[in-house]
Coordinates of C-alpha atoms in Angstrom, one line a residue:
M1 CA 0.0 0.0 0.0
S2 CA 1.4 3.4 -0.9
I3 CA 1.4 6.5 1.3
L4 CA -1.6 7.7 -0.6
G5 CA -3.6 4.8 0.7
K6 CA -3.1 6.0 4.3
L7 CA -4.6 9.4 3.6
K8 CA -7.6 10.1 5.8
P9 CA -9.9 11.8 5.0
W10 CA -9.7 10.6 1.4
N11 CA -9.4 13.4 -1.2
P12 CA -12.4 12.7 -3.5
S13 CA -10.6 14.3 -6.5
I14 CA -8.3 11.2 -6.7
P15 CA -10.3 7.9 -7.0
Y16 CA -9.3 4.9 -5.0
E17 CA -8.7 3.0 -8.2
I18 CA -5.3 4.8 -8.6
L19 CA -4.0 2.4 -5.9
S20 CA -4.3 -0.5 -8.4
L21 CA -1.8 1.1 -10.7
N22 CA 1.9 0.3 -10.7
I23 CA 2.6 3.9 -9.8
S24 CA 0.8 3.8 -6.4
S25 CA 4.0 3.2 -4.5
K26 CA 5.5 6.3 -6.1
L27 CA 2.8 8.6 -4.9
S28 CA 3.2 10.7 -1.7
T29 CA 0.8 12.6 0.4
N30 CA 3.3 13.5 3.1
S31 CA 2.3 16.8 4.5
D32 CA 5.7 18.4 4.0
V33 CA 5.8 17.3 0.4
I34 CA 2.3 18.7 -0.2
K35 CA 3.2 22.0 1.4
A36 CA 6.4 22.3 -0.6
S37 CA 4.5 21.7 -3.8
S38 CA 1.9 24.4 -3.1
K39 CA 4.3 27.3 -3.8
D40 CA 6.8 28.3 -6.3
F41 CA 9.6 30.9 -6.8
G42 CA 7.3 33.7 -7.9
K43 CA 5.2 33.5 -4.7
I44 CA 2.5 35.3 -6.5
V45 CA 0.2 32.3 -6.4
Q46 CA 0.4 30.2 -3.2
E47 CA -1.4 27.5 -1.3
I48 CA -2.6 25.6 -4.3
F49 CA -2.4 22.2 -2.6
P50 CA -2.2 19.0 -4.7
A51 CA -3.7 15.8 -3.5
A52 CA -0.5 13.9 -4.1
V53 CA 2.9 14.1 -5.6
L54 CA 4.3 11.5 -8.1
Y55 CA 8.0 10.6 -8.0
P56 CA 8.4 8.8 -11.4
S57 CA 11.2 6.4 -12.1
C58 CA 10.6 6.3 -15.8
V59 CA 8.5 8.1 -18.5
N60 CA 5.9 5.3 -18.5
D61 CA 5.0 6.3 -14.9
I62 CA 3.9 9.7 -16.1
I63 CA 2.0 8.2 -19.0
D64 CA 0.1 5.9 -16.7
L65 CA -0.8 8.8 -14.4
I66 CA -2.1 11.0 -17.2
Q67 CA -4.0 8.2 -19.0
F68 CA -5.7 7.3 -15.7
S69 CA -6.8 10.9 -15.2
Y70 CA -7.9 11.3 -18.8
G71 CA -10.0 8.1 -18.6
L72 CA -12.1 9.5 -15.7
S73 CA -15.5 11.2 -16.2
V74 CA -14.0 14.2 -14.3
P75 CA -10.2 14.2 -14.8
F76 CA -8.0 15.6 -12.1
C77 CA -5.2 18.2 -12.8
V78 CA -1.7 17.0 -13.5
A79 CA 1.3 19.4 -13.5
A80 CA 5.0 18.8 -14.1
R81 CA 7.4 20.4 -11.7
G82 CA 11.1 20.9 -12.4
N83 CA 13.0 23.1 -9.9
G84 CA 9.9 25.1 -9.0
H85 CA 11.0 28.4 -10.5
C86 CA 7.7 29.2 -12.0
I87 CA 6.2 32.7 -11.6
R88 CA 2.4 32.2 -11.4
G89 CA 1.8 28.7 -10.2
Q90 CA 2.2 26.9 -13.5
A91 CA 3.7 23.9 -11.7
M92 CA 0.8 23.6 -9.2
A93 CA -2.2 21.4 -9.3
Q94 CA -5.1 22.1 -7.0
N95 CA -6.4 18.7 -5.7
G96 CA -4.5 17.0 -8.5
V97 CA -1.1 15.4 -8.8
I98 CA 2.3 17.1 -9.2
V99 CA 4.9 15.2 -11.2
E100 CA 8.4 15.7 -9.7
M101 CA 10.4 15.6 -12.8
K102 CA 13.8 15.6 -11.0
S103 CA 12.9 12.1 -9.8
L104 CA 13.6 11.0 -13.3
N105 CA 17.0 12.7 -13.2
N106 CA 17.8 11.1 -9.9
N107 CA 16.9 7.6 -11.2
N108 CA 19.1 8.2 -14.3
R109 CA 22.0 9.2 -12.1
N110 CA 21.7 6.0 -10.1
N111 CA 21.8 4.1 -13.4
G112 CA 24.8 6.1 -14.6
N113 CA 22.8 7.6 -17.5
C114 CA 22.8 11.4 -16.7
G115 CA 24.0 14.2 -19.0
A116 CA 23.5 14.7 -22.7
R117 CA 23.9 12.4 -25.6
V118 CA 25.9 14.4 -28.2
S119 CA 25.6 13.6 -31.9
W120 CA 26.3 15.1 -35.3
D121 CA 24.2 15.2 -38.4
S122 CA 25.1 16.5 -41.9
S123 CA 21.9 18.7 -41.9
L124 CA 21.6 19.6 -38.2
G125 CA 25.3 19.8 -37.2
F126 CA 26.1 19.1 -33.6
Y127 CA 23.2 18.5 -31.2
A128 CA 22.4 16.9 -27.9
D129 CA 19.5 14.8 -26.8
V130 CA 18.7 15.7 -23.2
G131 CA 16.0 14.8 -20.7
G132 CA 13.3 17.3 -19.9
E133 CA 14.1 16.8 -16.2
Q134 CA 17.8 17.6 -16.5
L135 CA 19.3 20.8 -15.2
W136 CA 21.1 23.0 -17.7
I137 CA 24.2 23.0 -15.6
D138 CA 24.4 19.2 -16.1
V139 CA 23.8 19.6 -19.8
L140 CA 26.6 22.1 -20.0
R141 CA 29.1 19.9 -18.1
A142 CA 28.2 17.0 -20.4
T143 CA 28.6 18.9 -23.6
L144 CA 31.8 20.6 -22.6
E145 CA 33.4 17.2 -22.5
H146 CA 33.0 17.3 -26.3
G147 CA 34.2 20.9 -26.6
L148 CA 30.6 21.9 -27.3
A149 CA 27.8 23.9 -25.6
P150 CA 24.2 25.0 -26.3
V151 CA 24.1 28.3 -28.1
S152 CA 21.4 29.9 -25.9
W153 CA 21.1 29.9 -22.2
T154 CA 19.4 31.3 -19.1
D155 CA 21.3 33.4 -16.6
Y156 CA 20.6 30.8 -13.9
L157 CA 21.6 27.3 -14.9
Y158 CA 20.0 25.3 -12.1
L159 CA 16.7 25.1 -14.0
T160 CA 15.3 22.1 -15.9
V161 CA 15.3 21.8 -19.6
G162 CA 11.6 21.2 -19.7
G163 CA 11.0 24.1 -17.4
T164 CA 12.8 26.8 -19.5
L165 CA 11.5 25.4 -22.8
S166 CA 8.0 25.7 -21.5
N167 CA 8.6 29.4 -21.0
A168 CA 11.2 30.8 -23.5
G169 CA 14.7 30.6 -22.0
I170 CA 16.3 34.0 -22.4
S171 CA 19.6 35.6 -21.5
G172 CA 22.3 37.8 -23.0
Q173 CA 22.7 35.4 -26.0
T174 CA 19.1 35.9 -27.1
F175 CA 19.8 38.9 -29.3
R176 CA 22.3 36.8 -31.4
Y177 CA 20.8 33.2 -31.3
G178 CA 17.2 33.7 -30.2
P179 CA 15.7 32.2 -27.0
Q180 CA 16.2 28.6 -26.1
I181 CA 12.9 27.7 -27.7
S182 CA 14.3 28.8 -31.0
N183 CA 17.2 26.3 -30.7
V184 CA 15.3 23.0 -30.5
H185 CA 15.2 20.5 -33.3
E186 CA 12.9 17.9 -31.8
M187 CA 11.0 16.9 -28.6
D188 CA 9.3 13.9 -27.0
V189 CA 6.1 15.0 -25.3
I190 CA 3.4 13.4 -23.2
T191 CA 0.1 15.0 -24.2
G192 CA -2.9 15.6 -22.0
K193 CA -4.4 12.3 -23.2
G194 CA -1.3 10.4 -22.1
E195 CA 0.0 9.9 -25.6
F196 CA 3.8 9.8 -26.2
V197 CA 4.5 11.9 -29.2
T198 CA 7.7 12.9 -31.0
C199 CA 7.4 16.3 -32.6
S200 CA 9.5 18.8 -34.6
K201 CA 9.0 21.6 -37.0
H202 CA 8.1 19.0 -39.7
L203 CA 6.5 16.3 -37.5
N204 CA 3.5 17.0 -35.4
S205 CA 4.4 20.6 -35.8
E206 CA 1.3 22.0 -34.1
L207 CA 2.2 20.2 -30.9
F208 CA 5.8 21.2 -31.3
F209 CA 5.1 25.0 -31.4
A210 CA 2.4 24.8 -28.8
V211 CA 4.6 23.1 -26.2
L212 CA 7.5 25.4 -26.8
G213 CA 6.7 28.4 -24.6
G214 CA 3.3 26.9 -23.7
L215 CA 3.7 27.1 -19.9
G216 CA 3.2 23.4 -19.5
Q217 CA -0.4 23.6 -20.8
F218 CA 0.0 21.4 -23.9
G219 CA 2.2 18.5 -22.7
I220 CA 5.1 17.4 -20.6
I221 CA 8.5 17.5 -22.3
T222 CA 10.5 14.4 -21.6
R223 CA 13.3 14.8 -24.2
A224 CA 14.6 17.7 -26.2
R225 CA 17.1 17.8 -29.1
I226 CA 19.0 21.0 -28.7
V227 CA 21.4 22.9 -31.0
L228 CA 25.1 22.8 -30.0
D229 CA 28.1 24.8 -31.2
K230 CA 31.8 25.0 -30.4
A231 CA 32.2 26.1 -26.8
P232 CA 34.4 29.2 -26.3
T233 CA 37.8 28.6 -24.7
R234 CA 38.1 32.2 -23.4
V235 CA 35.8 35.1 -23.0
K236 CA 36.2 38.8 -22.5
W237 CA 33.5 40.0 -20.0
V238 CA 32.9 43.7 -19.5
R239 CA 30.4 45.6 -17.3
M240 CA 29.6 49.3 -17.7
L241 CA 27.5 51.3 -15.3
Y242 CA 25.2 54.3 -16.1
D243 CA 23.2 56.8 -14.2
D244 CA 21.5 58.1 -17.4
F245 CA 18.8 55.7 -18.8
S246 CA 18.7 57.3 -22.3
K247 CA 22.5 56.8 -22.7
F248 CA 22.2 53.3 -21.3
T249 CA 19.5 52.2 -23.8
K250 CA 21.3 54.0 -26.7
D251 CA 24.5 52.1 -26.0
Q252 CA 22.6 48.8 -25.6
E253 CA 21.0 49.2 -29.0
H254 CA 24.4 49.9 -30.6
L255 CA 26.0 46.9 -28.9
I256 CA 23.5 44.4 -30.2
S257 CA 24.2 45.6 -33.7
I258 CA 27.9 44.9 -33.4
D259 CA 29.0 41.8 -35.4
G260 CA 31.1 39.5 -33.2
L261 CA 29.7 40.2 -29.7
N262 CA 28.2 37.0 -28.2
Y263 CA 26.4 38.3 -25.1
V264 CA 24.7 41.6 -24.3
E265 CA 22.4 42.1 -21.4
G266 CA 21.1 45.1 -19.5
S267 CA 20.0 45.2 -15.9
L268 CA 19.5 47.7 -13.1
M269 CA 20.9 48.0 -9.6
M270 CA 18.8 49.4 -6.8
E271 CA 19.9 50.7 -3.4
Q272 CA 17.7 48.2 -1.6
S273 CA 18.8 45.2 -3.9
P274 CA 20.5 42.2 -2.2
L275 CA 24.2 42.9 -1.9
N276 CA 25.1 39.8 -4.0
N277 CA 23.4 41.3 -7.0
W278 CA 26.5 43.4 -7.7
R279 CA 29.0 43.0 -4.9
S280 CA 30.9 40.2 -6.4
S281 CA 34.5 39.4 -7.2
F282 CA 34.0 41.2 -10.5
F283 CA 34.3 44.5 -8.7
S284 CA 37.3 45.5 -6.6
P285 CA 36.6 46.8 -3.1
S286 CA 37.3 50.4 -4.2
N287 CA 34.8 50.0 -7.1
Q288 CA 32.2 48.6 -4.7
T289 CA 32.6 51.7 -2.6
K290 CA 32.0 53.9 -5.7
I291 CA 29.0 51.9 -6.7
G292 CA 27.5 52.1 -3.2
S293 CA 28.0 55.9 -3.4
L294 CA 26.3 56.2 -6.8
L295 CA 23.4 54.1 -5.5
S296 CA 23.0 56.3 -2.5
Q297 CA 22.9 59.4 -4.7
N298 CA 20.6 58.1 -7.5
G299 CA 18.7 55.2 -5.9
I300 CA 19.1 53.3 -9.1
I301 CA 21.9 52.8 -11.7
Y302 CA 21.9 50.7 -14.9
C303 CA 24.3 48.0 -16.0
L304 CA 25.4 46.7 -19.4
E305 CA 27.2 43.4 -19.6
M306 CA 28.9 42.2 -22.8
V307 CA 30.9 39.2 -23.7
K308 CA 33.1 38.4 -26.7
Y309 CA 34.4 34.9 -27.3
Y310 CA 38.1 34.5 -28.3
D311 CA 40.9 31.9 -28.1
D312 CA 44.6 31.7 -27.5
H313 CA 45.3 32.8 -31.1
T314 CA 43.4 36.1 -30.7
A315 CA 44.3 36.8 -27.1
N316 CA 46.8 39.5 -28.0
T317 CA 44.2 41.5 -30.0
I318 CA 41.1 41.1 -27.9
D319 CA 41.6 44.4 -26.0
E320 CA 42.2 46.2 -29.3
V321 CA 39.0 44.8 -30.8
Y322 CA 37.1 45.9 -27.8
A323 CA 38.5 49.4 -27.9
R324 CA 37.8 49.8 -31.6
Q325 CA 34.3 48.3 -31.5
I326 CA 32.9 49.5 -28.1
Y327 CA 34.9 51.9 -26.1
Y328 CA 35.5 54.4 -28.9
W329 CA 31.8 54.5 -29.9
I330 CA 30.3 54.8 -26.5
S331 CA 32.7 57.6 -25.5
T332 CA 31.6 59.8 -28.5

């Protein structure tokens, strides 16, 4: 008997018949588990309590759950949860079942099957097949072993592949390569009927484009084939601070037009922001003092970050390139 079978009073949204399925032992109604699944990073929507949480060990466990719900006269809600970094409760399921996708990743680790499967195709180039439950940091580590990396990222890498592809996946590379959802060749998706479907731009394309950026409403991503390119061996990373918003935006527009820059991103610093937003090893102690003074005077300052990839062969000219392409223009 699973933990679910010990729940009293019984939640009527989940029929007793679910206990006859093979997944019954992987369902939990532990109060701490339920509470943790009733909130997300955004904290805008809270206390959406599920009836149970599923810890799948394989994709078929998710299929069995969804097919069971779909077969009911009144289906219950099923929602996939990666690292819980949703904004408005997309990974919650009132009186339904949350699918803890990281459980798949943990099972794969135990079987020595984590990371990305890297391949090459004459029409696609290099790509990697990765699980929807995998963290982008693990994908990066696996692809770097081949000297490769995805071309588009998020600024925070401890997010799941399925989670960011269900949103957009944006960062400072987006101006050059598009968001992460623009760099996917193919996916395996479990639909709301519990069907396991492979889709791409040319195969089941309606599902493909609905799921990418679909906030988890059109299916659960279990595999994605993502674009890879040669990983940079060295990068030049520069931050520039502004107290004039017009100047800040003008320079940002210019920087994204420069051929050769690989990363451009704008952000703001506020006096009440957490210290680790800007007080990092990037700034010397003396610069931190100056930044603190600027924030005290203005309340807010603006930051441009830019990156250019280079290698050992171009190391001697990287500063000259930066001076010619960036510093001269923004100083005039």
